[in-house]
Amino acid sequence: MTSFDVVILGAGYGGLTCAVRLAGRTKKLRLRIALVGKSASFQERLRLHEGLADPGFGLPVRLPALAEFLAGSGCTFIQGEVREIDRAERCVRLHAPDGEHVLSYGQLVIALGSRTVPEPPGADQHAYVLDAEGPRAQPELKRRLASLDVSAPRIVVVGGSATGIEVAAELVRLRGAGVTILERGTFAGFATPAVKRRLVEAVNRAGIVVREHVRVEAVEPDRVVTSAGDMPCDVCVWCAGFSGQPVAPAAGFETDAAGRIRVDPWLRALGDPFVFAAGDASIPIERCGAPPRMSAFFALATGAHVADTIARMHAGKRPRPFGFWTWGQAIGVGEEAVGFATMPHDRQIGPIYGGRMAFLLRAFFIRLLVRLIGLHRRFPALPFWLGRGAYRDEAIGRYAPPVLTPLHRRDEARS
Ligand SMILES: Cc1cc2nc3c(=O)[nH]c(=O)nc-3n(C[C@H](O)[C@H](O)[C@H](O)COP(=O)(O)OP(=O)(O)OC[C@H]3O[C@@H](n4cnc5c(N)ncnc54)[C@H](O)[C@@H]3O)c2cc1C
């Protein structure tokens, strides 16, 4: 068993931000910090749909390998898959390339992100998902698309929200492809009527068919069975919602219907003073400004906030509750995008931008997200986010603020 003051699980947007910011902010305290990730490199998950239709396309690498990126930062990278969180023993069990490992922690940060879990019968065998890993994940989908031997492949994308739209717009570039989005509710249900109109125009221009109020009941090798009848299909891609990783509910954390860990105003897991959660893995139960939604920006802000909270606890300072506002949103539709400001409460305000300009702006912000992680690494106190005081004051009084106890420290954690 190896002991650490802080163990951070998941090296995505939230976990990596937390790791570099915390290491940078606590350098003088010489905390032992470990970041655990399944993959040796950072995966830009929100770009997984890019180049799906182009077998020669590979995502450009924007960060060095994680061990290299973290070298000298004060945080150790451990590659491995988290198999179990043992809250009674305060340790985590990993399956690593060189065998099984047990890490004991003083404080734990869970930033394991989310995954796609298709529910209907047959979907787990015949539908692909836009996860980075797994038997029917993005690499398998790319292989399947590259090996299609029909001249006009019929592709069904399940889910008419932002991810489904972006995925469908990539797939329709496949030569001769006919792409249909099936949505059990209304298409672009997250959008204001004006945004929805622009998205409908963009998908129409791309030649994508949208069918609303159609529920997929089963997925078979060559068709999907829906509430509106059977639809023949060569490839089915499931983009209808994300769920938290299974290790959190298995460890007995209180989760919502999507499997996200319910957290208090300091982003602590309810009922466990040693555990924080960030990013897609977390759901604040009190109002904290903008409504929390699984997104890269929310992951960065919560990851950074958890780092600040732990750093303040170790420095003997009072941590602050979490608050945030969003800036904007842009949905890519092939080589164009629909973008708009959402400040402060994640609802569209002001003009809606479309076309190539919006696409380039979206690409700029996606790049900025990775740049921000690099900035946290170099100047940990510098990157900030808006809406830090946006939590609801009266709700905070119901919770005891986090305080450092001897159990949160490394020496005691080792014993
Ligand atoms: C196709 C697609 C398009 C998207 N587009 C957008 C967009 O335009 N804008 C936006 O804001 N969001 C978008 N998202 C959502 C966004 O990618 C997520 O909200 C964001 O990645 C969440 O960050 P995170 O750090 O919480 O989790 P992740 O980025 O998922 O990182 C979690 C990390 O934990 C690792 N992990 C998981 N389980 C284990 C385990 N058991 N052991 C060890 N490591 C583990 C994973 O490998 C991963 O590296 C998109 C998502 C997809 C799939």
GROMACS .gro file of C-alpha atoms and ligand atoms in nm:
model
  468
    1MET     CA    1   0.000   0.000   0.000
    2THR     CA    2   0.131   0.346  -0.091
    3SER     CA    3   0.006   0.648   0.103
    4PHE     CA    4  -0.077   0.990  -0.030
    5ASP     CA    5  -0.220   1.302   0.130
    6VAL     CA    6  -0.443   1.350  -0.172
    7VAL     CA    7  -0.539   1.100  -0.440
    8ILE     CA    8  -0.722   1.232  -0.747
    9LEU     CA    9  -0.909   0.977  -0.959
   10GLY     CA   10  -0.952   1.051  -1.330
   11ALA     CA   11  -0.712   1.248  -1.549
   12GLY     CA   12  -0.969   1.429  -1.761
   13TYR     CA   13  -1.054   1.801  -1.763
   14GLY     CA   14  -1.160   1.806  -1.396
   15GLY     CA   15  -0.902   1.569  -1.245
   16LEU     CA   16  -0.600   1.704  -1.431
   17THR     CA   17  -0.692   2.065  -1.351
   18CYS     CA   18  -0.735   1.972  -0.985
   19ALA     CA   19  -0.400   1.791  -0.978
   20VAL     CA   20  -0.184   2.065  -1.128
   21ARG     CA   21  -0.356   2.348  -0.944
   22LEU     CA   22  -0.337   2.171  -0.609
   23ALA     CA   23   0.027   2.069  -0.657
   24GLY     CA   24   0.119   2.424  -0.756
   25ARG     CA   25  -0.071   2.588  -0.471
   26THR     CA   26   0.069   2.358  -0.200
   27LYS     CA   27   0.433   2.333  -0.311
   28LYS     CA   28   0.566   2.464   0.021
   29LEU     CA   29   0.354   2.218   0.221
   30ARG     CA   30   0.511   1.925   0.035
   31LEU     CA   31   0.188   1.727   0.021
   32ARG     CA   32   0.206   1.385  -0.143
   33ILE     CA   33  -0.039   1.403  -0.431
   34ALA     CA   34  -0.124   1.130  -0.683
   35LEU     CA   35  -0.330   1.152  -1.001
   36VAL     CA   36  -0.471   0.823  -1.129
   37GLY     CA   37  -0.577   0.784  -1.492
   38LYS     CA   38  -0.666   0.491  -1.713
   39SER     CA   39  -0.483   0.631  -2.012
   40ALA     CA   40  -0.119   0.746  -2.025
   41SER     CA   41  -0.221   1.064  -2.207
   42PHE     CA   42  -0.488   1.329  -2.172
   43GLN     CA   43  -0.791   1.261  -2.388
   44GLU     CA   44  -0.983   1.554  -2.527
   45ARG     CA   45  -1.311   1.376  -2.484
   46LEU     CA   46  -1.523   1.649  -2.637
   47ARG     CA   47  -1.339   1.601  -2.967
   48LEU     CA   48  -1.402   1.227  -2.993
   49HIS     CA   49  -1.651   1.277  -3.276
   50GLU     CA   50  -1.407   1.473  -3.492
   51GLY     CA   51  -1.292   1.296  -3.806
   52LEU     CA   52  -1.517   0.992  -3.752
   53ALA     CA   53  -1.578   0.967  -4.123
   54ASP     CA   54  -1.209   1.003  -4.211
   55PRO     CA   55  -1.002   0.690  -4.134
   56GLY     CA   56  -0.678   0.888  -4.176
   57PHE     CA   57  -0.770   1.151  -3.918
   58GLY     CA   58  -0.602   1.149  -3.577
   59LEU     CA   59  -0.659   1.411  -3.309
   60PRO     CA   60  -0.356   1.638  -3.274
   61VAL     CA   61  -0.179   1.584  -2.941
   62ARG     CA   62  -0.200   1.903  -2.737
   63LEU     CA   63  -0.043   1.791  -2.408
   64PRO     CA   64   0.262   1.572  -2.351
   65ALA     CA   65   0.212   1.227  -2.193
   66LEU     CA   66   0.076   1.273  -1.840
   67ALA     CA   67   0.386   1.142  -1.658
   68GLU     CA   68   0.594   1.393  -1.854
   69PHE     CA   69   0.344   1.676  -1.812
   70LEU     CA   70   0.338   1.626  -1.434
   71ALA     CA   71   0.712   1.570  -1.387
   72GLY     CA   72   0.843   1.821  -1.133
   73SER     CA   73   0.493   1.948  -1.051
   74GLY     CA   74   0.467   1.784  -0.709
   75CYS     CA   75   0.203   1.539  -0.831
   76THR     CA   76   0.279   1.177  -0.925
   77PHE     CA   77   0.092   1.023  -1.216
   78ILE     CA   78  -0.015   0.661  -1.172
   79GLN     CA   79  -0.158   0.484  -1.472
   80GLY     CA   80  -0.427   0.238  -1.375
   81GLU     CA   81  -0.795   0.159  -1.372
   82VAL     CA   82  -0.978   0.227  -1.047
   83ARG     CA   83  -1.158  -0.093  -0.952
   84GLU     CA   84  -1.274  -0.011  -0.600
   85ILE     CA   85  -1.298   0.275  -0.353
   86ASP     CA   86  -1.285   0.140   0.001
   87ARG     CA   87  -1.420   0.419   0.218
   88ALA     CA   88  -1.385   0.231   0.545
   89GLU     CA   89  -1.011   0.171   0.489
   90ARG     CA   90  -0.974   0.502   0.301
   91CYS     CA   91  -0.793   0.340   0.012
   92VAL     CA   92  -0.839   0.283  -0.359
   93ARG     CA   93  -0.768  -0.039  -0.548
   94LEU     CA   94  -0.626  -0.012  -0.898
   95HIS     CA   95  -0.550  -0.242  -1.184
   96ALA     CA   96  -0.230  -0.108  -1.341
   97PRO     CA   97  -0.022  -0.231  -1.637
   98ASP     CA   98   0.228  -0.374  -1.382
   99GLY     CA   99  -0.029  -0.537  -1.153
  100GLU     CA  100  -0.264  -0.446  -0.870
  101HIS     CA  101  -0.200  -0.139  -0.652
  102VAL     CA  102  -0.356  -0.006  -0.334
  103LEU     CA  103  -0.332   0.366  -0.260
  104SER     CA  104  -0.435   0.497   0.078
  105TYR     CA  105  -0.555   0.855   0.096
  106GLY     CA  106  -0.595   1.140   0.340
  107GLN     CA  107  -0.834   1.310   0.096
  108LEU     CA  108  -0.983   1.171  -0.221
  109VAL     CA  109  -1.105   1.358  -0.529
  110ILE     CA  110  -1.332   1.165  -0.765
  111ALA     CA  111  -1.319   1.306  -1.119
  112LEU     CA  112  -1.386   0.990  -1.317
  113GLY     CA  113  -1.613   1.160  -1.569
  114SER     CA  114  -1.905   0.980  -1.727
  115ARG     CA  115  -1.988   0.722  -1.992
  116THR     CA  116  -2.271   0.637  -2.227
  117VAL     CA  117  -2.501   0.356  -2.120
  118PRO     CA  118  -2.753   0.256  -2.388
  119GLU     CA  119  -3.050   0.093  -2.221
  120PRO     CA  120  -3.275  -0.090  -2.471
  121PRO     CA  121  -3.223  -0.459  -2.542
  122GLY     CA  122  -2.945  -0.523  -2.792
  123ALA     CA  123  -2.801  -0.172  -2.767
  124ASP     CA  124  -2.500  -0.286  -2.564
  125GLN     CA  125  -2.416  -0.536  -2.842
  126HIS     CA  126  -2.510  -0.346  -3.156
  127ALA     CA  127  -2.495   0.029  -3.084
  128TYR     CA  128  -2.169   0.226  -3.072
  129VAL     CA  129  -2.096   0.495  -2.814
  130LEU     CA  130  -1.867   0.800  -2.815
  131ASP     CA  131  -1.661   0.685  -2.517
  132ALA     CA  132  -1.282   0.673  -2.547
  133GLU     CA  133  -1.257   0.308  -2.445
  134GLY     CA  134  -1.474   0.001  -2.438
  135PRO     CA  135  -1.584  -0.277  -2.673
  136ARG     CA  136  -1.813  -0.048  -2.880
  137ALA     CA  137  -1.641   0.284  -2.817
  138GLN     CA  138  -1.508   0.545  -3.061
  139PRO     CA  139  -1.207   0.348  -3.195
  140GLU     CA  140  -1.435   0.051  -3.279
  141LEU     CA  141  -1.688   0.284  -3.440
  142LYS     CA  142  -1.413   0.432  -3.659
  143ARG     CA  143  -1.306   0.084  -3.764
  144ARG     CA  144  -1.664  -0.013  -3.844
  145LEU     CA  145  -1.720   0.300  -4.052
  146ALA     CA  146  -1.396   0.242  -4.242
  147SER     CA  147  -1.496  -0.116  -4.323
  148LEU     CA  148  -1.852  -0.048  -4.442
  149ASP     CA  149  -1.896  -0.208  -4.783
  150VAL     CA  150  -2.228  -0.051  -4.880
  151SER     CA  151  -2.242   0.249  -5.111
  152ALA     CA  152  -2.512   0.434  -4.915
  153PRO     CA  153  -2.475   0.343  -4.547
  154ARG     CA  154  -2.781   0.402  -4.330
  155ILE     CA  155  -2.678   0.551  -4.000
  156VAL     CA  156  -2.900   0.614  -3.699
  157VAL     CA  157  -2.790   0.850  -3.424
  158VAL     CA  158  -2.995   0.816  -3.108
  159GLY     CA  159  -3.029   1.143  -2.916
  160GLY     CA  160  -3.105   1.488  -3.056
  161SER     CA  161  -2.911   1.690  -2.801
  162ALA     CA  162  -2.575   1.865  -2.850
  163THR     CA  163  -2.361   1.546  -2.869
  164GLY     CA  164  -2.603   1.370  -3.106
  165ILE     CA  165  -2.610   1.672  -3.337
  166GLU     CA  166  -2.229   1.699  -3.347
  167VAL     CA  167  -2.187   1.326  -3.408
  168ALA     CA  168  -2.454   1.314  -3.682
  169ALA     CA  169  -2.291   1.609  -3.859
  170GLU     CA  170  -1.960   1.422  -3.872
  171LEU     CA  171  -2.118   1.097  -3.992
  172VAL     CA  172  -2.310   1.260  -4.274
  173ARG     CA  173  -1.974   1.340  -4.433
  174LEU     CA  174  -1.923   0.971  -4.498
  175ARG     CA  175  -1.963   0.919  -4.871
  176GLY     CA  176  -2.325   0.841  -4.963
  177ALA     CA  177  -2.436   0.818  -4.598
  178GLY     CA  178  -2.796   0.878  -4.497
  179VAL     CA  179  -2.806   0.993  -4.135
  180THR     CA  180  -3.117   1.008  -3.918
  181ILE     CA  181  -3.134   1.149  -3.567
  182LEU     CA  182  -3.396   0.982  -3.349
  183GLU     CA  183  -3.505   1.181  -3.045
  184ARG     CA  184  -3.758   1.056  -2.793
  185GLY     CA  185  -3.847   1.411  -2.687
  186THR     CA  186  -3.797   1.729  -2.884
  187PHE     CA  187  -3.488   1.791  -3.096
  188ALA     CA  188  -3.236   2.026  -2.925
  189GLY     CA  189  -3.450   2.026  -2.613
  190PHE     CA  190  -3.179   2.218  -2.424
  191ALA     CA  191  -3.204   2.518  -2.660
  192THR     CA  192  -3.417   2.832  -2.670
  193PRO     CA  193  -3.661   2.844  -2.966
  194ALA     CA  194  -3.427   3.078  -3.158
  195VAL     CA  195  -3.126   2.849  -3.109
  196LYS     CA  196  -3.332   2.545  -3.201
  197ARG     CA  197  -3.439   2.717  -3.525
  198ARG     CA  198  -3.074   2.778  -3.617
  199LEU     CA  199  -2.981   2.419  -3.533
  200VAL     CA  200  -3.269   2.284  -3.742
  201GLU     CA  201  -3.154   2.498  -4.036
  202ALA     CA  202  -2.795   2.376  -3.993
  203VAL     CA  203  -2.885   2.005  -3.979
  204ASN     CA  204  -3.119   2.048  -4.277
  205ARG     CA  205  -2.834   2.206  -4.474
  206ALA     CA  206  -2.614   1.912  -4.378
  207GLY     CA  207  -2.877   1.671  -4.511
  208ILE     CA  208  -2.951   1.506  -4.174
  209VAL     CA  209  -3.305   1.377  -4.113
  210VAL     CA  210  -3.449   1.447  -3.768
  211ARG     CA  211  -3.737   1.250  -3.619
  212GLU     CA  212  -3.877   1.371  -3.288
  213HIS     CA  213  -4.086   1.181  -3.033
  214VAL     CA  214  -3.953   0.844  -3.148
  215ARG     CA  215  -3.837   0.606  -2.877
  216VAL     CA  216  -3.583   0.337  -2.960
  217GLU     CA  217  -3.703   0.009  -2.807
  218ALA     CA  218  -3.434  -0.232  -2.926
  219VAL     CA  219  -3.123  -0.237  -3.143
  220GLU     CA  220  -3.057  -0.530  -3.375
  221PRO     CA  221  -2.762  -0.594  -3.607
  222ASP     CA  222  -2.937  -0.445  -3.912
  223ARG     CA  223  -3.220  -0.228  -3.773
  224VAL     CA  224  -3.349  -0.033  -3.479
  225VAL     CA  225  -3.691  -0.111  -3.339
  226THR     CA  226  -3.872   0.211  -3.249
  227SER     CA  227  -4.207   0.328  -3.119
  228ALA     CA  228  -4.277   0.443  -3.478
  229GLY     CA  229  -4.181   0.113  -3.643
  230ASP     CA  230  -3.859  -0.058  -3.753
  231MET     CA  231  -3.579   0.133  -3.923
  232PRO     CA  232  -3.314  -0.050  -4.123
  233CYS     CA  233  -2.967   0.065  -4.028
  234ASP     CA  234  -2.604  -0.029  -4.090
  235VAL     CA  235  -2.463   0.161  -3.794
  236CYS     CA  236  -2.637   0.283  -3.479
  237VAL     CA  237  -2.459   0.538  -3.258
  238TRP     CA  238  -2.598   0.600  -2.912
  239CYS     CA  239  -2.569   0.963  -2.796
  240ALA     CA  240  -2.860   0.983  -2.555
  241GLY     CA  241  -2.714   1.101  -2.228
  242PHE     CA  242  -2.419   1.033  -2.002
  243SER     CA  243  -2.407   0.842  -1.670
  244GLY     CA  244  -2.149   0.845  -1.392
  245GLN     CA  245  -1.890   0.568  -1.363
  246PRO     CA  246  -2.008   0.260  -1.166
  247VAL     CA  247  -1.733   0.271  -0.896
  248ALA     CA  248  -1.900   0.564  -0.715
  249PRO     CA  249  -2.240   0.405  -0.647
  250ALA     CA  250  -2.061   0.075  -0.574
  251ALA     CA  251  -1.869   0.254  -0.296
  252GLY     CA  252  -2.199   0.363  -0.141
  253PHE     CA  253  -2.187   0.732  -0.234
  254GLU     CA  254  -2.517   0.911  -0.262
  255THR     CA  255  -2.578   0.962  -0.635
  256ASP     CA  256  -2.850   1.110  -0.855
  257ALA     CA  257  -3.038   0.920  -1.129
  258ALA     CA  258  -2.744   0.975  -1.368
  259GLY     CA  259  -2.498   0.823  -1.118
  260ARG     CA  260  -2.333   1.157  -1.028
  261ILE     CA  261  -2.210   1.197  -0.671
  262ARG     CA  262  -2.424   1.443  -0.478
  263VAL     CA  263  -2.196   1.709  -0.330
  264ASP     CA  264  -2.238   1.987  -0.074
  265PRO     CA  265  -2.150   2.355  -0.134
  266TRP     CA  266  -1.777   2.275  -0.096
  267LEU     CA  267  -1.806   1.988  -0.346
  268ARG     CA  268  -1.765   1.727  -0.071
  269ALA     CA  269  -1.946   1.398  -0.122
  270LEU     CA  270  -2.249   1.397   0.109
  271GLY     CA  271  -2.170   1.212   0.429
  272ASP     CA  272  -1.796   1.171   0.368
  273PRO     CA  273  -1.562   1.448   0.490
  274PHE     CA  274  -1.262   1.290   0.316
  275VAL     CA  275  -1.401   1.280  -0.037
  276PHE     CA  276  -1.465   1.551  -0.299
  277ALA     CA  277  -1.607   1.510  -0.648
  278ALA     CA  278  -1.561   1.721  -0.961
  279GLY     CA  279  -1.672   1.735  -1.324
  280ASP     CA  280  -1.924   1.494  -1.475
  281ALA     CA  281  -1.888   1.273  -1.165
  282SER     CA  282  -2.043   1.539  -0.939
  283ILE     CA  283  -2.375   1.714  -0.890
  284PRO     CA  284  -2.401   2.003  -0.641
  285ILE     CA  285  -2.724   1.980  -0.446
  286GLU     CA  286  -2.747   2.350  -0.361
  287ARG     CA  287  -2.773   2.639  -0.605
  288CYS     CA  288  -2.425   2.748  -0.707
  289GLY     CA  289  -2.494   3.005  -0.980
  290ALA     CA  290  -2.547   2.846  -1.321
  291PRO     CA  291  -2.730   2.511  -1.326
  292PRO     CA  292  -2.465   2.237  -1.321
  293ARG     CA  293  -2.452   2.036  -1.644
  294MET     CA  294  -2.200   1.779  -1.764
  295SER     CA  295  -1.956   1.989  -1.963
  296ALA     CA  296  -1.585   2.052  -1.993
  297PHE     CA  297  -1.617   2.401  -1.848
  298PHE     CA  298  -1.801   2.274  -1.540
  299ALA     CA  299  -1.528   2.008  -1.502
  300LEU     CA  300  -1.250   2.268  -1.515
  301ALA     CA  301  -1.424   2.500  -1.268
  302THR     CA  302  -1.510   2.226  -1.017
  303GLY     CA  303  -1.163   2.067  -1.049
  304ALA     CA  304  -0.998   2.403  -0.980
  305HIS     CA  305  -1.233   2.474  -0.693
  306VAL     CA  306  -1.165   2.141  -0.522
  307ALA     CA  307  -0.790   2.216  -0.553
  308ASP     CA  308  -0.843   2.556  -0.387
  309THR     CA  309  -1.053   2.403  -0.110
  310ILE     CA  310  -0.796   2.137  -0.023
  311ALA     CA  311  -0.510   2.391  -0.046
  312ARG     CA  312  -0.694   2.630   0.187
  313MET     CA  313  -0.768   2.350   0.435
  314HIS     CA  314  -0.400   2.257   0.453
  315ALA     CA  315  -0.298   2.623   0.485
  316GLY     CA  316  -0.535   2.666   0.781
  317LYS     CA  317  -0.767   2.898   0.583
  318ARG     CA  318  -1.143   2.881   0.556
  319PRO     CA  319  -1.251   2.725   0.223
  320ARG     CA  320  -1.515   2.901   0.011
  321PRO     CA  321  -1.833   2.745  -0.127
  322PHE     CA  322  -1.840   2.670  -0.499
  323GLY     CA  323  -2.002   2.915  -0.741
  324PHE     CA  324  -1.982   2.956  -1.118
  325TRP     CA  325  -2.139   3.116  -1.423
  326THR     CA  326  -2.119   2.992  -1.777
  327TRP     CA  327  -1.997   3.209  -2.069
  328GLY     CA  328  -2.144   3.051  -2.375
  329GLN     CA  329  -2.205   2.742  -2.579
  330ALA     CA  330  -2.135   2.638  -2.935
  331ILE     CA  331  -2.260   2.329  -3.111
  332GLY     CA  332  -2.056   2.215  -3.409
  333VAL     CA  333  -2.253   2.104  -3.714
  334GLY     CA  334  -1.987   1.978  -3.953
  335GLU     CA  335  -1.790   2.276  -4.078
  336GLU     CA  336  -2.023   2.529  -3.924
  337ALA     CA  337  -2.148   2.586  -3.571
  338VAL     CA  338  -2.426   2.757  -3.379
  339GLY     CA  339  -2.289   2.962  -3.092
  340PHE     CA  340  -2.429   3.204  -2.837
  341ALA     CA  341  -2.351   3.363  -2.501
  342THR     CA  342  -2.509   3.208  -2.189
  343MET     CA  343  -2.379   3.437  -1.917
  344PRO     CA  344  -2.461   3.393  -1.632
  345HIS     CA  345  -2.720   3.115  -1.597
  346ASP     CA  346  -2.658   2.893  -1.899
  347ARG     CA  347  -2.949   3.030  -2.103
  348GLN     CA  348  -2.888   3.190  -2.441
  349ILE     CA  349  -2.865   3.570  -2.435
  350GLY     CA  350  -2.788   3.815  -2.715
  351PRO     CA  351  -2.724   3.731  -3.078
  352ILE     CA  352  -2.680   3.380  -3.217
  353TYR     CA  353  -2.373   3.327  -3.432
  354GLY     CA  354  -2.369   3.075  -3.710
  355GLY     CA  355  -2.162   2.953  -4.003
  356ARG     CA  356  -1.790   2.915  -4.038
  357MET     CA  357  -1.707   3.202  -3.804
  358ALA     CA  358  -1.893   3.032  -3.516
  359PHE     CA  359  -1.713   2.707  -3.601
  360LEU     CA  360  -1.372   2.876  -3.575
  361LEU     CA  361  -1.474   3.042  -3.248
  362ARG     CA  362  -1.578   2.703  -3.111
  363ALA     CA  363  -1.245   2.551  -3.215
  364PHE     CA  364  -1.067   2.839  -3.040
  365PHE     CA  365  -1.252   2.779  -2.712
  366ILE     CA  366  -1.193   2.404  -2.724
  367ARG     CA  367  -0.823   2.473  -2.765
  368LEU     CA  368  -0.841   2.727  -2.483
  369LEU     CA  369  -0.972   2.459  -2.244
  370VAL     CA  370  -0.651   2.259  -2.289
  371ARG     CA  371  -0.443   2.576  -2.273
  372LEU     CA  372  -0.607   2.653  -1.939
  373ILE     CA  373  -0.485   2.322  -1.798
  374GLY     CA  374  -0.133   2.419  -1.905
  375LEU     CA  375  -0.182   2.760  -1.745
  376HIS     CA  376  -0.292   2.599  -1.416
  377ARG     CA  377   0.029   2.394  -1.432
  378ARG     CA  378   0.251   2.701  -1.475
  379PHE     CA  379   0.060   2.966  -1.277
  380PRO     CA  380  -0.172   2.775  -1.041
  381ALA     CA  381  -0.325   3.081  -0.876
  382LEU     CA  382  -0.393   3.265  -1.202
  383PRO     CA  383  -0.680   3.100  -1.393
  384PHE     CA  384  -1.015   3.205  -1.250
  385TRP     CA  385  -1.377   3.161  -1.346
  386LEU     CA  386  -1.672   3.394  -1.319
  387GLY     CA  387  -1.950   3.360  -1.064
  388ARG     CA  388  -1.735   3.240  -0.775
  389GLY     CA  389  -1.966   3.410  -0.524
  390ALA     CA  390  -2.285   3.298  -0.698
  391TYR     CA  391  -2.386   3.026  -0.449
  392ARG     CA  392  -2.696   3.076  -0.236
  393ASP     CA  393  -2.580   3.205   0.100
  394GLU     CA  394  -2.873   3.088   0.309
  395ALA     CA  395  -2.825   2.728   0.193
  396ILE     CA  396  -2.463   2.720   0.306
  397GLY     CA  397  -2.551   2.759   0.674
  398ARG     CA  398  -2.700   2.410   0.680
  399TYR     CA  399  -2.359   2.249   0.626
  400ALA     CA  400  -2.047   2.235   0.841
  401PRO     CA  401  -1.756   2.385   0.644
  402PRO     CA  402  -1.460   2.154   0.576
  403VAL     CA  403  -1.195   2.152   0.846
  404LEU     CA  404  -0.863   1.973   0.845
  405THR     CA  405  -0.833   1.700   1.108
  406PRO     CA  406  -0.528   1.484   1.181
  407LEU     CA  407  -0.691   1.212   0.968
  408HIS     CA  408  -0.670   1.431   0.660
  409ARG     CA  409  -0.290   1.438   0.685
  410ARG     CA  410  -0.034   1.202   0.538
  411ASP     CA  411   0.136   1.072   0.854
  412GLU     CA  412  -0.189   0.960   1.008
  413ALA     CA  413  -0.308   0.824   0.675
  414ARG     CA  414   0.003   0.602   0.659
  415SER     CA  415  -0.050   0.437   0.990
  416LIG     C1  416  -1.860   1.351  -2.851
  416LIG     C2  417  -1.864   1.443  -2.733
  416LIG     C3  418  -1.876   1.580  -2.756
  416LIG     C4  419  -1.878   1.667  -2.646
  416LIG     N1  420  -1.886   1.801  -2.671
  416LIG     C5  421  -1.879   1.886  -2.568
  416LIG     C6  422  -1.875   2.027  -2.591
  416LIG     O1  423  -1.880   2.075  -2.706
  416LIG     N2  424  -1.865   2.109  -2.482
  416LIG     C7  425  -1.857   2.060  -2.355
  416LIG     O2  426  -1.846   2.139  -2.260
  416LIG     N3  427  -1.863   1.928  -2.330
  416LIG     C8  428  -1.872   1.841  -2.433
  416LIG     N4  429  -1.875   1.706  -2.407
  416LIG     C9  430  -1.878   1.659  -2.266
  416LIG    C10  431  -1.739   1.669  -2.205
  416LIG     O3  432  -1.649   1.595  -2.283
  416LIG    C11  433  -1.743   1.619  -2.061
  416LIG     O4  434  -1.842   1.690  -1.990
  416LIG    C12  435  -1.608   1.640  -1.996
  416LIG     O5  436  -1.511   1.560  -2.061
  416LIG    C13  437  -1.614   1.608  -1.848
  416LIG     O6  438  -1.485   1.618  -1.791
  416LIG     P1  439  -1.444   1.524  -1.670
  416LIG     O7  440  -1.306   1.562  -1.632
  416LIG     O8  441  -1.549   1.525  -1.567
  416LIG     O9  442  -1.447   1.377  -1.732
  416LIG     P2  443  -1.363   1.314  -1.852
  416LIG    O10  444  -1.312   1.416  -1.945
  416LIG    O11  445  -1.448   1.205  -1.905
  416LIG    O12  446  -1.237   1.250  -1.776
  416LIG    C14  447  -1.251   1.141  -1.689
  416LIG    C15  448  -1.123   1.061  -1.694
  416LIG    O13  449  -1.134   0.954  -1.600
  416LIG    C16  450  -1.083   0.837  -1.661
  416LIG     N5  451  -1.147   0.722  -1.597
  416LIG    C17  452  -1.277   0.684  -1.604
  416LIG     N6  453  -1.298   0.572  -1.532
  416LIG    C18  454  -1.179   0.540  -1.479
  416LIG    C19  455  -1.135   0.437  -1.393
  416LIG     N7  456  -1.219   0.343  -1.347
  416LIG     N8  457  -1.005   0.434  -1.356
  416LIG    C20  458  -0.918   0.528  -1.400
  416LIG     N9  459  -0.953   0.630  -1.480
  416LIG    C21  460  -1.082   0.634  -1.520
  416LIG    C22  461  -1.119   0.849  -1.808
  416LIG    O14  462  -1.034   0.766  -1.886
  416LIG    C23  463  -1.096   0.999  -1.830
  416LIG    O15  464  -0.964   1.025  -1.868
  416LIG    C24  465  -1.874   1.616  -2.514
  416LIG    C25  466  -1.862   1.479  -2.492
  416LIG    C26  467  -1.859   1.392  -2.600
  416LIG    C27  468  -1.846   1.244  -2.574
   0.00000   0.00000   0.00000
